Short mmCIF file of C-alpha atoms and ligand atoms in Angstrom, two decimals:
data_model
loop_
_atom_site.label_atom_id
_atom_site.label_comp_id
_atom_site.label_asym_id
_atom_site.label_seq_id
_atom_site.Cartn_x
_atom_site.Cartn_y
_atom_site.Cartn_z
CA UNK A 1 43.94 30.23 -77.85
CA UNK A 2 42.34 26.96 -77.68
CA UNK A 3 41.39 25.14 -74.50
CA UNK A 4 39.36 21.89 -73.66
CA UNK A 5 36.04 23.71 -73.60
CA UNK A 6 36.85 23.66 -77.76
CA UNK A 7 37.91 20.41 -78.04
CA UNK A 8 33.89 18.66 -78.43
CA UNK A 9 31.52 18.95 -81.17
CA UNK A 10 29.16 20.19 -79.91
CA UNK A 11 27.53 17.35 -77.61
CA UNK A 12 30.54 14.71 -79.21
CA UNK A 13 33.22 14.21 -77.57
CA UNK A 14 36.44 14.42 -79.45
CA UNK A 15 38.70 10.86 -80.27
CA UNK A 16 41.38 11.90 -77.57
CA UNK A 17 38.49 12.81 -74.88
CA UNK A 18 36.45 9.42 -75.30
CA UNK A 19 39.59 7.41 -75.30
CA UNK A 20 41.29 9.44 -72.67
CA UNK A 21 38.05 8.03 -71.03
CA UNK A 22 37.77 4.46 -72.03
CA UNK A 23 41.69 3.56 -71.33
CA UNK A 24 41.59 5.46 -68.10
CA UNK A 25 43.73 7.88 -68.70
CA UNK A 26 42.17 10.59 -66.73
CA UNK A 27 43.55 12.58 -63.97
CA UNK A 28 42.89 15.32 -62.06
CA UNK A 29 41.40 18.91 -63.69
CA UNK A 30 44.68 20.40 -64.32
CA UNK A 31 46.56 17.56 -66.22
CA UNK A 32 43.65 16.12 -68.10
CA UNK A 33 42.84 18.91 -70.20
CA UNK A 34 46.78 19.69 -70.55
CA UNK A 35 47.33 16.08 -71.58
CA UNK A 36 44.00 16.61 -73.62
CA UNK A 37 45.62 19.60 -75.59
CA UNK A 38 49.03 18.31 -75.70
CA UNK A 39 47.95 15.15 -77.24
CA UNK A 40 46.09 17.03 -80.21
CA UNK A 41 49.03 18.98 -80.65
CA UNK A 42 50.67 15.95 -81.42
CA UNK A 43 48.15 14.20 -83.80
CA UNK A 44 48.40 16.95 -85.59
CA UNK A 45 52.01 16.86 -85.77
CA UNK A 46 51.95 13.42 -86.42
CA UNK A 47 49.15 10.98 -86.87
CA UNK A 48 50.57 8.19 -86.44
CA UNK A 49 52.60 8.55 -83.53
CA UNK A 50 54.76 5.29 -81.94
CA UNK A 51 54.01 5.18 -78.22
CA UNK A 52 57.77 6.26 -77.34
CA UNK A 53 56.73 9.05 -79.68
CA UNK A 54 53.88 10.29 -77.84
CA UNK A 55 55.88 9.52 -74.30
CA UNK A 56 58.63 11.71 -75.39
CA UNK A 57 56.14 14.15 -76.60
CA UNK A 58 54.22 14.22 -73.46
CA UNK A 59 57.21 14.70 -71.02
CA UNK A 60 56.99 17.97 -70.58
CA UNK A 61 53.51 17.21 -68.82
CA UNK A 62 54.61 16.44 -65.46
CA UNK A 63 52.33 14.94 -62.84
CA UNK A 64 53.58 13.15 -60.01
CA UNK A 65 50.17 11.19 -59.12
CA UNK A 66 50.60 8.61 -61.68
CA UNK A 67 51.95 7.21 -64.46
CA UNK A 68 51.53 7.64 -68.32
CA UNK A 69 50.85 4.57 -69.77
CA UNK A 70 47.30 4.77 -69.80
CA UNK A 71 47.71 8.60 -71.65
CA UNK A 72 49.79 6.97 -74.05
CA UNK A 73 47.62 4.16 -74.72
CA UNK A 74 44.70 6.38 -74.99
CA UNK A 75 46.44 8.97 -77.35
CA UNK A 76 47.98 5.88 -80.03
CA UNK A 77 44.20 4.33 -80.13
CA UNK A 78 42.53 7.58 -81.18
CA UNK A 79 45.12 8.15 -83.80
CA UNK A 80 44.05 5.10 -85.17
CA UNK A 81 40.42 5.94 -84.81
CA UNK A 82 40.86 9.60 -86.44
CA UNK A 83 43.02 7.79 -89.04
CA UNK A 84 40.30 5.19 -90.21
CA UNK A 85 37.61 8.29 -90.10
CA UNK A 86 39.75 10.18 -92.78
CA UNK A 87 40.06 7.43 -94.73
CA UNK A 88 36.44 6.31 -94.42
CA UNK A 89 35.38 9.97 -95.52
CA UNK A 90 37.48 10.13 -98.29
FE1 FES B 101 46.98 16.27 -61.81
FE2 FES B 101 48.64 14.57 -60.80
S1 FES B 101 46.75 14.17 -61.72
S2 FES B 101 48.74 16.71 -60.65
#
């Protein structure tokens, strides 16, 4: 089982978190870090997901406090940014 707590390295935070964090797509303690593990789920489905993509794959997430297009924002940008780290490290 893997939860948030596993998602860091160590004192770095993973793509999704500091995204999550710059776009504002934080909510409350019980969505974030299912949004958090949802989203990896998905990059590592796909890693380059479309933003209907990662709505669609998100729905299941249900929060009524606000809406998703921050999350979704947040979850396309650090696809790109764990995209151009594999490539840079290859
Ligand atoms: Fe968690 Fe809405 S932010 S229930």
């Amino acid at each position: 089982i893997s939860t948030v707590e596993g998602l860091a390295d160590g004192a770095e935070m993973h793509p999704l978190q500091d995204e999550f964090s710059a776009k504002q797509g934080l909510q409350c303690g019980y969505c974030t870090p299912g949004m958090l593990m949802r989203a990896r789920e998905i990059l590592a489905e796909n890693p380059d997901p479309s933003p209907a993509e990662v709505r669609e794959a998100i729905a299941s997430n249900l929060c009524r406090c606000t809406g998703y297009q921050f999350i979704v924002e947040a979850v396309v940008a650090a696809a790109e940014r764990m995209r151009t780290a594999k490539e840079t490290a290859s």
